[in-house]
Amino acid sequence: GNSVTQMEGPVTLSEEAFLTINCTYTATGYPSLFWYVQYPGEGLQLLLKATKADDKGSNKGFEATYRKETTSFHLEKGSVQVSDSAVYFCALGIQGAQKLVFGQGTRLTINP
Amino acid sequence: GAVVSQHPSRVICKSGTSVKIECRSLDFQATTMFWYRQFPKKSLMLMATSNEGSKATYEQGVEKDKFLINHASLTLSTLTVTSAHPEDSSFYICSASSSGGPTDTQYFGPGTRLTVL
């Protein structure tokens, strides 16, 4: 079946620290991969995506590379800010984004 | 672009009443809309998928008679929780996609928090 496993949270970092949130997946076929972010009290926002192996998605200083050989899509940012505090969801999409399967979410808190 | 709105953002109702939640795509035509339920500190659970003008496809374990979905136009879908009970209290989120192609993306609404007393 299709599933996504994310690094368990919560994750707490200091401002300007390096961030990695691990995400691995199992899927039949060739899914698209997504990272969504949910700020407090808001809905999910698409952060970045990759549609095929070796693609790198990037946005707002975040990036993730679709690694087929390790079935991973780890989220990274070189220097986090307080405003990055949110819950991050990794997801895989079947037939593009026609059916999304989400990981359990990772709560990130950045302290000044 | 790609904005999805939901109304209301919060609703409190008495047990036994029905509640309707609207989901609108504001600047694009949504061929497909999705309804999710999010439990506290948990991930999103897909409830159903609806295509404009067609009956919704419900995920296993979701009662179609309790969670009525209507996708009347390319910009509007509604979820009606019928005869709501306290266990239906949750955060309901809709999303929409435009073309259904391999590079398509789902855009999410801000969610509706339902509290059933």
PDB file of C-alpha atoms in Angstrom:
ATOM      1  CA  GLY A   1       0.000   0.000   0.000  1.00  0.00           C
ATOM      2  CA  ASN A   2       0.875   3.661   0.094  1.00  0.00           C
ATOM      3  CA  SER A   3       2.146   5.285   3.257  1.00  0.00           C
ATOM      4  CA  VAL A   4       4.295   8.131   4.517  1.00  0.00           C
ATOM      5  CA  THR A   5       6.414   8.123   7.641  1.00  0.00           C
ATOM      6  CA  GLN A   6       7.728  11.330   9.097  1.00  0.00           C
ATOM      7  CA  MET A   7      10.222  12.125  11.745  1.00  0.00           C
ATOM      8  CA  GLU A   8       8.435  12.291  15.064  1.00  0.00           C
ATOM      9  CA  GLY A   9       8.183  15.631  16.730  1.00  0.00           C
ATOM     10  CA  PRO A  10       8.065  17.954  18.296  1.00  0.00           C
ATOM     11  CA  VAL A  11      11.252  19.522  17.044  1.00  0.00           C
ATOM     12  CA  THR A  12      12.630  22.585  18.812  1.00  0.00           C
ATOM     13  CA  LEU A  13      15.504  24.596  17.384  1.00  0.00           C
ATOM     14  CA  SER A  14      17.123  27.945  17.896  1.00  0.00           C
ATOM     15  CA  GLU A  15      16.881  30.654  15.277  1.00  0.00           C
ATOM     16  CA  GLU A  16      19.428  30.271  12.436  1.00  0.00           C
ATOM     17  CA  ALA A  17      19.880  26.565  13.106  1.00  0.00           C
ATOM     18  CA  PHE A  18      19.919  23.991  10.300  1.00  0.00           C
ATOM     19  CA  LEU A  19      16.697  22.041   9.888  1.00  0.00           C
ATOM     20  CA  THR A  20      16.077  18.551   8.620  1.00  0.00           C
ATOM     21  CA  ILE A  21      12.728  16.800   8.855  1.00  0.00           C
ATOM     22  CA  ASN A  22      12.923  13.248   7.590  1.00  0.00           C
ATOM     23  CA  CYS A  23      10.246  11.729   5.396  1.00  0.00           C
ATOM     24  CA  THR A  24      10.168   8.299   3.808  1.00  0.00           C
ATOM     25  CA  TYR A  25       7.460   6.694   1.782  1.00  0.00           C
ATOM     26  CA  THR A  26       6.220   3.430   0.384  1.00  0.00           C
ATOM     27  CA  ALA A  27       4.204   3.484  -2.788  1.00  0.00           C
ATOM     28  CA  THR A  28       3.094   1.436  -5.715  1.00  0.00           C
ATOM     29  CA  GLY A  29       3.973   3.175  -8.913  1.00  0.00           C
ATOM     30  CA  TYR A  30       5.588   6.596  -9.158  1.00  0.00           C
ATOM     31  CA  PRO A  31       4.021   9.119  -6.826  1.00  0.00           C
ATOM     32  CA  SER A  32       4.465  12.857  -6.641  1.00  0.00           C
ATOM     33  CA  LEU A  33       5.807  14.098  -3.317  1.00  0.00           C
ATOM     34  CA  PHE A  34       4.771  17.169  -1.377  1.00  0.00           C
ATOM     35  CA  TRP A  35       5.536  19.144   1.732  1.00  0.00           C
ATOM     36  CA  TYR A  36       2.683  21.126   3.247  1.00  0.00           C
ATOM     37  CA  VAL A  37       2.928  23.576   6.155  1.00  0.00           C
ATOM     38  CA  GLN A  38       0.191  24.409   8.635  1.00  0.00           C
ATOM     39  CA  TYR A  39       0.621  27.587  10.652  1.00  0.00           C
ATOM     40  CA  PRO A  40      -1.288  27.917  13.928  1.00  0.00           C
ATOM     41  CA  GLY A  41      -4.992  28.313  13.325  1.00  0.00           C
ATOM     42  CA  GLU A  42      -4.685  28.033   9.549  1.00  0.00           C
ATOM     43  CA  GLY A  43      -5.175  25.438   6.838  1.00  0.00           C
ATOM     44  CA  LEU A  44      -2.457  23.622   4.978  1.00  0.00           C
ATOM     45  CA  GLN A  45      -0.356  25.506   2.480  1.00  0.00           C
ATOM     46  CA  LEU A  46       1.704  23.861  -0.203  1.00  0.00           C
ATOM     47  CA  LEU A  47       5.360  24.487   0.593  1.00  0.00           C
ATOM     48  CA  LEU A  48       7.036  22.577  -2.223  1.00  0.00           C
ATOM     49  CA  LYS A  49       6.651  19.550  -4.437  1.00  0.00           C
ATOM     50  CA  ALA A  50       8.515  17.189  -6.740  1.00  0.00           C
ATOM     51  CA  THR A  51       6.916  15.072  -9.391  1.00  0.00           C
ATOM     52  CA  LYS A  52       9.672  12.654 -10.380  1.00  0.00           C
ATOM     53  CA  ALA A  53      12.873  11.087  -9.150  1.00  0.00           C
ATOM     54  CA  ASP A  54      15.825  13.449  -8.593  1.00  0.00           C
ATOM     55  CA  ASP A  55      13.584  16.525  -8.812  1.00  0.00           C
ATOM     56  CA  LYS A  56      14.285  19.138  -6.171  1.00  0.00           C
ATOM     57  CA  GLY A  57      11.445  21.236  -4.854  1.00  0.00           C
ATOM     58  CA  SER A  58      12.277  24.545  -3.198  1.00  0.00           C
ATOM     59  CA  ASN A  59      10.455  27.500  -1.696  1.00  0.00           C
ATOM     60  CA  LYS A  60      11.119  30.118   1.009  1.00  0.00           C
ATOM     61  CA  GLY A  61      14.563  28.668   1.696  1.00  0.00           C
ATOM     62  CA  PHE A  62      13.217  25.146   2.151  1.00  0.00           C
ATOM     63  CA  GLU A  63      14.177  22.360  -0.190  1.00  0.00           C
ATOM     64  CA  ALA A  64      13.611  18.647  -0.625  1.00  0.00           C
ATOM     65  CA  THR A  65      14.889  16.169  -3.196  1.00  0.00           C
ATOM     66  CA  TYR A  66      12.900  13.197  -4.471  1.00  0.00           C
ATOM     67  CA  ARG A  67      15.189  10.221  -3.804  1.00  0.00           C
ATOM     68  CA  LYS A  68      13.775   7.105  -5.394  1.00  0.00           C
ATOM     69  CA  GLU A  69      16.663   4.895  -4.299  1.00  0.00           C
ATOM     70  CA  THR A  70      16.064   5.648  -0.632  1.00  0.00           C
ATOM     71  CA  THR A  71      12.328   6.388  -1.004  1.00  0.00           C
ATOM     72  CA  SER A  72      12.836   9.642   0.825  1.00  0.00           C
ATOM     73  CA  PHE A  73      11.887  13.309   0.550  1.00  0.00           C
ATOM     74  CA  HIS A  74      13.610  14.984   3.486  1.00  0.00           C
ATOM     75  CA  LEU A  75      12.865  18.653   4.135  1.00  0.00           C
ATOM     76  CA  GLU A  76      15.836  20.955   4.795  1.00  0.00           C
ATOM     77  CA  LYS A  77      16.465  24.603   5.513  1.00  0.00           C
ATOM     78  CA  GLY A  78      19.836  26.136   6.150  1.00  0.00           C
ATOM     79  CA  SER A  79      18.811  28.800   8.648  1.00  0.00           C
ATOM     80  CA  VAL A  80      15.413  28.716  10.299  1.00  0.00           C
ATOM     81  CA  GLN A  81      13.456  31.691  11.587  1.00  0.00           C
ATOM     82  CA  VAL A  82      10.908  32.065  14.359  1.00  0.00           C
ATOM     83  CA  SER A  83       8.260  32.519  11.663  1.00  0.00           C
ATOM     84  CA  ASP A  84       8.947  28.958  10.445  1.00  0.00           C
ATOM     85  CA  SER A  85       7.285  27.573  13.573  1.00  0.00           C
ATOM     86  CA  ALA A  86       4.442  25.405  12.285  1.00  0.00           C
ATOM     87  CA  VAL A  87       3.416  21.832  11.640  1.00  0.00           C
ATOM     88  CA  TYR A  88       4.951  20.288   8.531  1.00  0.00           C
ATOM     89  CA  PHE A  89       3.298  17.454   6.632  1.00  0.00           C
ATOM     90  CA  CYS A  90       4.938  15.228   4.071  1.00  0.00           C
ATOM     91  CA  ALA A  91       2.580  13.670   1.560  1.00  0.00           C
ATOM     92  CA  LEU A  92       2.613  11.506  -1.513  1.00  0.00           C
ATOM     93  CA  GLY A  93       0.202  11.929  -4.346  1.00  0.00           C
ATOM     94  CA  ILE A  94      -1.281   9.244  -6.507  1.00  0.00           C
ATOM     95  CA  GLN A  95      -1.911  10.343 -10.104  1.00  0.00           C
ATOM     96  CA  GLY A  96      -0.428  13.720  -9.390  1.00  0.00           C
ATOM     97  CA  ALA A  97      -2.464  15.045  -6.501  1.00  0.00           C
ATOM     98  CA  GLN A  98      -5.643  13.125  -7.051  1.00  0.00           C
ATOM     99  CA  LYS A  99      -5.219  11.234  -3.824  1.00  0.00           C
ATOM    100  CA  LEU A 100      -2.889  12.470  -1.134  1.00  0.00           C
ATOM    101  CA  VAL A 101      -1.556  10.285   1.629  1.00  0.00           C
ATOM    102  CA  PHE A 102      -0.183  12.293   4.526  1.00  0.00           C
ATOM    103  CA  GLY A 103       2.432  11.606   7.121  1.00  0.00           C
ATOM    104  CA  GLN A 104       1.565  12.262  10.736  1.00  0.00           C
ATOM    105  CA  GLY A 105       3.001  15.775  10.757  1.00  0.00           C
ATOM    106  CA  THR A 106       5.996  17.231  12.587  1.00  0.00           C
ATOM    107  CA  ARG A 107       5.559  20.187  14.885  1.00  0.00           C
ATOM    108  CA  LEU A 108       8.478  22.612  14.618  1.00  0.00           C
ATOM    109  CA  THR A 109       9.153  25.344  17.147  1.00  0.00           C
ATOM    110  CA  ILE A 110      11.883  27.901  16.593  1.00  0.00           C
ATOM    111  CA  ASN A 111      13.062  29.884  19.598  1.00  0.00           C
ATOM    112  CA  PRO A 112      14.614  33.346  19.258  1.00  0.00           C
TER     113      PRO A 112
ATOM    114  CA  GLY B   1      -3.670  32.527  -7.125  1.00  0.00           C
ATOM    115  CA  ALA B   2      -5.200  29.140  -6.176  1.00  0.00           C
ATOM    116  CA  VAL B   3      -7.159  30.337  -3.162  1.00  0.00           C
ATOM    117  CA  VAL B   4      -9.697  28.106  -1.462  1.00  0.00           C
ATOM    118  CA  SER B   5     -12.087  29.472   1.137  1.00  0.00           C
ATOM    119  CA  GLN B   6     -14.276  27.747   3.688  1.00  0.00           C
ATOM    120  CA  HIS B   7     -17.305  28.992   5.539  1.00  0.00           C
ATOM    121  CA  PRO B   8     -17.875  29.076   8.395  1.00  0.00           C
ATOM    122  CA  SER B   9     -14.495  28.991  10.066  1.00  0.00           C
ATOM    123  CA  ARG B  10     -16.037  27.879  13.349  1.00  0.00           C
ATOM    124  CA  VAL B  11     -19.430  26.455  14.220  1.00  0.00           C
ATOM    125  CA  ILE B  12     -20.951  25.253  17.441  1.00  0.00           C
ATOM    126  CA  CYS B  13     -24.159  23.291  17.301  1.00  0.00           C
ATOM    127  CA  LYS B  14     -26.367  21.156  19.473  1.00  0.00           C
ATOM    128  CA  SER B  15     -26.394  17.398  19.210  1.00  0.00           C
ATOM    129  CA  GLY B  16     -28.885  16.173  16.633  1.00  0.00           C
ATOM    130  CA  THR B  17     -28.746  19.204  14.370  1.00  0.00           C
ATOM    131  CA  SER B  18     -27.230  19.350  10.888  1.00  0.00           C
ATOM    132  CA  VAL B  19     -24.385  21.618   9.872  1.00  0.00           C
ATOM    133  CA  LYS B  20     -23.375  22.676   6.381  1.00  0.00           C
ATOM    134  CA  ILE B  21     -19.821  23.688   5.502  1.00  0.00           C
ATOM    135  CA  GLU B  22     -19.028  25.428   2.218  1.00  0.00           C
ATOM    136  CA  CYS B  23     -15.828  25.167   0.256  1.00  0.00           C
ATOM    137  CA  ARG B  24     -15.113  27.550  -2.615  1.00  0.00           C
ATOM    138  CA  SER B  25     -12.297  27.873  -5.102  1.00  0.00           C
ATOM    139  CA  LEU B  26     -11.991  31.631  -5.571  1.00  0.00           C
ATOM    140  CA  ASP B  27      -9.781  32.033  -8.599  1.00  0.00           C
ATOM    141  CA  PHE B  28      -9.803  28.737 -10.432  1.00  0.00           C
ATOM    142  CA  GLN B  29     -12.225  26.068 -11.489  1.00  0.00           C
ATOM    143  CA  ALA B  30     -11.972  22.991  -9.332  1.00  0.00           C
ATOM    144  CA  THR B  31     -12.754  19.823 -11.206  1.00  0.00           C
ATOM    145  CA  THR B  32     -12.164  17.842  -8.044  1.00  0.00           C
ATOM    146  CA  MET B  33     -12.687  18.721  -4.405  1.00  0.00           C
ATOM    147  CA  PHE B  34     -11.651  16.736  -1.382  1.00  0.00           C
ATOM    148  CA  TRP B  35     -12.885  16.681   2.183  1.00  0.00           C
ATOM    149  CA  TYR B  36     -10.596  15.795   5.080  1.00  0.00           C
ATOM    150  CA  ARG B  37     -10.983  15.446   8.786  1.00  0.00           C
ATOM    151  CA  GLN B  38      -8.137  16.331  11.134  1.00  0.00           C
ATOM    152  CA  PHE B  39      -8.090  15.130  14.709  1.00  0.00           C
ATOM    153  CA  PRO B  40      -6.043  17.026  17.330  1.00  0.00           C
ATOM    154  CA  LYS B  41      -2.319  16.536  16.812  1.00  0.00           C
ATOM    155  CA  LYS B  42      -3.035  13.991  14.104  1.00  0.00           C
ATOM    156  CA  SER B  43      -2.717  13.883  10.381  1.00  0.00           C
ATOM    157  CA  LEU B  44      -5.445  14.502   7.839  1.00  0.00           C
ATOM    158  CA  MET B  45      -7.832  11.711   7.017  1.00  0.00           C
ATOM    159  CA  LEU B  46      -9.412  11.801   3.589  1.00  0.00           C
ATOM    160  CA  MET B  47     -13.163  11.439   3.882  1.00  0.00           C
ATOM    161  CA  ALA B  48     -14.311  11.725   0.298  1.00  0.00           C
ATOM    162  CA  THR B  49     -13.501  12.944  -3.173  1.00  0.00           C
ATOM    163  CA  SER B  50     -16.024  14.718  -5.344  1.00  0.00           C
ATOM    164  CA  ASN B  51     -16.062  15.694  -8.980  1.00  0.00           C
ATOM    165  CA  GLU B  52     -18.363  18.413 -10.230  1.00  0.00           C
ATOM    166  CA  GLY B  53     -21.737  17.012 -11.182  1.00  0.00           C
ATOM    167  CA  SER B  54     -20.991  13.504  -9.902  1.00  0.00           C
ATOM    168  CA  LYS B  55     -21.626  11.623  -6.722  1.00  0.00           C
ATOM    169  CA  ALA B  56     -18.839  11.747  -4.192  1.00  0.00           C
ATOM    170  CA  THR B  57     -16.556   8.792  -3.635  1.00  0.00           C
ATOM    171  CA  TYR B  58     -16.246   8.031   0.049  1.00  0.00           C
ATOM    172  CA  GLU B  59     -13.286   6.426   1.775  1.00  0.00           C
ATOM    173  CA  GLN B  60     -13.758   3.188   3.613  1.00  0.00           C
ATOM    174  CA  GLY B  61     -15.366   3.694   7.010  1.00  0.00           C
ATOM    175  CA  VAL B  62     -16.911   7.088   6.200  1.00  0.00           C
ATOM    176  CA  GLU B  63     -20.696   7.089   6.406  1.00  0.00           C
ATOM    177  CA  LYS B  64     -22.079   8.664   3.251  1.00  0.00           C
ATOM    178  CA  ASP B  65     -25.494   9.208   4.791  1.00  0.00           C
ATOM    179  CA  LYS B  66     -23.974  11.127   7.662  1.00  0.00           C
ATOM    180  CA  PHE B  67     -21.528  13.215   5.677  1.00  0.00           C
ATOM    181  CA  LEU B  68     -23.411  14.470   2.646  1.00  0.00           C
ATOM    182  CA  ILE B  69     -21.272  16.009  -0.054  1.00  0.00           C
ATOM    183  CA  ASN B  70     -22.536  18.086  -2.931  1.00  0.00           C
ATOM    184  CA  HIS B  71     -20.318  19.469  -5.685  1.00  0.00           C
ATOM    185  CA  ALA B  72     -22.810  21.553  -7.582  1.00  0.00           C
ATOM    186  CA  SER B  73     -20.437  23.735  -9.547  1.00  0.00           C
ATOM    187  CA  LEU B  74     -16.792  24.052 -10.493  1.00  0.00           C
ATOM    188  CA  THR B  75     -16.240  26.477  -7.643  1.00  0.00           C
ATOM    189  CA  LEU B  76     -18.405  25.160  -4.812  1.00  0.00           C
ATOM    190  CA  SER B  77     -18.642  22.004  -2.754  1.00  0.00           C
ATOM    191  CA  THR B  78     -20.583  21.547   0.452  1.00  0.00           C
ATOM    192  CA  LEU B  79     -20.261  19.070   3.303  1.00  0.00           C
ATOM    193  CA  THR B  80     -23.319  18.555   5.490  1.00  0.00           C
ATOM    194  CA  VAL B  81     -22.864  16.752   8.765  1.00  0.00           C
ATOM    195  CA  THR B  82     -26.311  15.333   9.465  1.00  0.00           C
ATOM    196  CA  SER B  83     -27.607  14.685  12.959  1.00  0.00           C
ATOM    197  CA  ALA B  84     -24.311  15.726  14.453  1.00  0.00           C
ATOM    198  CA  HIS B  85     -23.058  14.185  17.672  1.00  0.00           C
ATOM    199  CA  PRO B  86     -20.177  15.154  19.962  1.00  0.00           C
ATOM    200  CA  GLU B  87     -17.917  12.546  18.354  1.00  0.00           C
ATOM    201  CA  ASP B  88     -18.274  14.463  15.070  1.00  0.00           C
ATOM    202  CA  SER B  89     -16.479  17.419  16.632  1.00  0.00           C
ATOM    203  CA  SER B  90     -13.359  17.937  14.584  1.00  0.00           C
ATOM    204  CA  PHE B  91     -11.488  20.167  12.184  1.00  0.00           C
ATOM    205  CA  TYR B  92     -12.838  19.702   8.665  1.00  0.00           C
ATOM    206  CA  ILE B  93     -10.675  20.779   5.758  1.00  0.00           C
ATOM    207  CA  CYS B  94     -11.481  20.918   2.077  1.00  0.00           C
ATOM    208  CA  SER B  95      -9.099  21.092  -0.828  1.00  0.00           C
ATOM    209  CA  ALA B  96      -9.441  21.551  -4.547  1.00  0.00           C
ATOM    210  CA  SER B  97      -7.489  20.660  -7.634  1.00  0.00           C
ATOM    211  CA  SER B  98      -7.958  21.998 -11.105  1.00  0.00           C
ATOM    212  CA  SER B  99      -6.997  19.606 -13.807  1.00  0.00           C
ATOM    213  CA  GLY B 100      -6.416  16.187 -12.345  1.00  0.00           C
ATOM    214  CA  GLY B 101      -3.264  15.775 -14.351  1.00  0.00           C
ATOM    215  CA  PRO B 102       0.046  14.268 -13.232  1.00  0.00           C
ATOM    216  CA  THR B 103       1.456  17.643 -12.202  1.00  0.00           C
ATOM    217  CA  ASP B 104      -1.667  18.860 -10.461  1.00  0.00           C
ATOM    218  CA  THR B 105      -1.685  20.134  -6.889  1.00  0.00           C
ATOM    219  CA  GLN B 106      -4.298  20.246  -4.162  1.00  0.00           C
ATOM    220  CA  TYR B 107      -4.946  23.638  -2.608  1.00  0.00           C
ATOM    221  CA  PHE B 108      -6.380  23.644   0.866  1.00  0.00           C
ATOM    222  CA  GLY B 109      -8.968  25.764   2.564  1.00  0.00           C
ATOM    223  CA  PRO B 110      -8.348  27.194   6.042  1.00  0.00           C
ATOM    224  CA  GLY B 111     -10.578  24.609   7.703  1.00  0.00           C
ATOM    225  CA  THR B 112     -13.769  24.649   9.755  1.00  0.00           C
ATOM    226  CA  ARG B 113     -13.769  23.765  13.400  1.00  0.00           C
ATOM    227  CA  LEU B 114     -16.985  22.006  14.344  1.00  0.00           C
ATOM    228  CA  THR B 115     -17.963  21.633  17.979  1.00  0.00           C
ATOM    229  CA  VAL B 116     -21.036  19.585  18.782  1.00  0.00           C
ATOM    230  CA  LEU B 117     -22.413  20.072  22.272  1.00  0.00           C
TER     231      LEU B 117
END
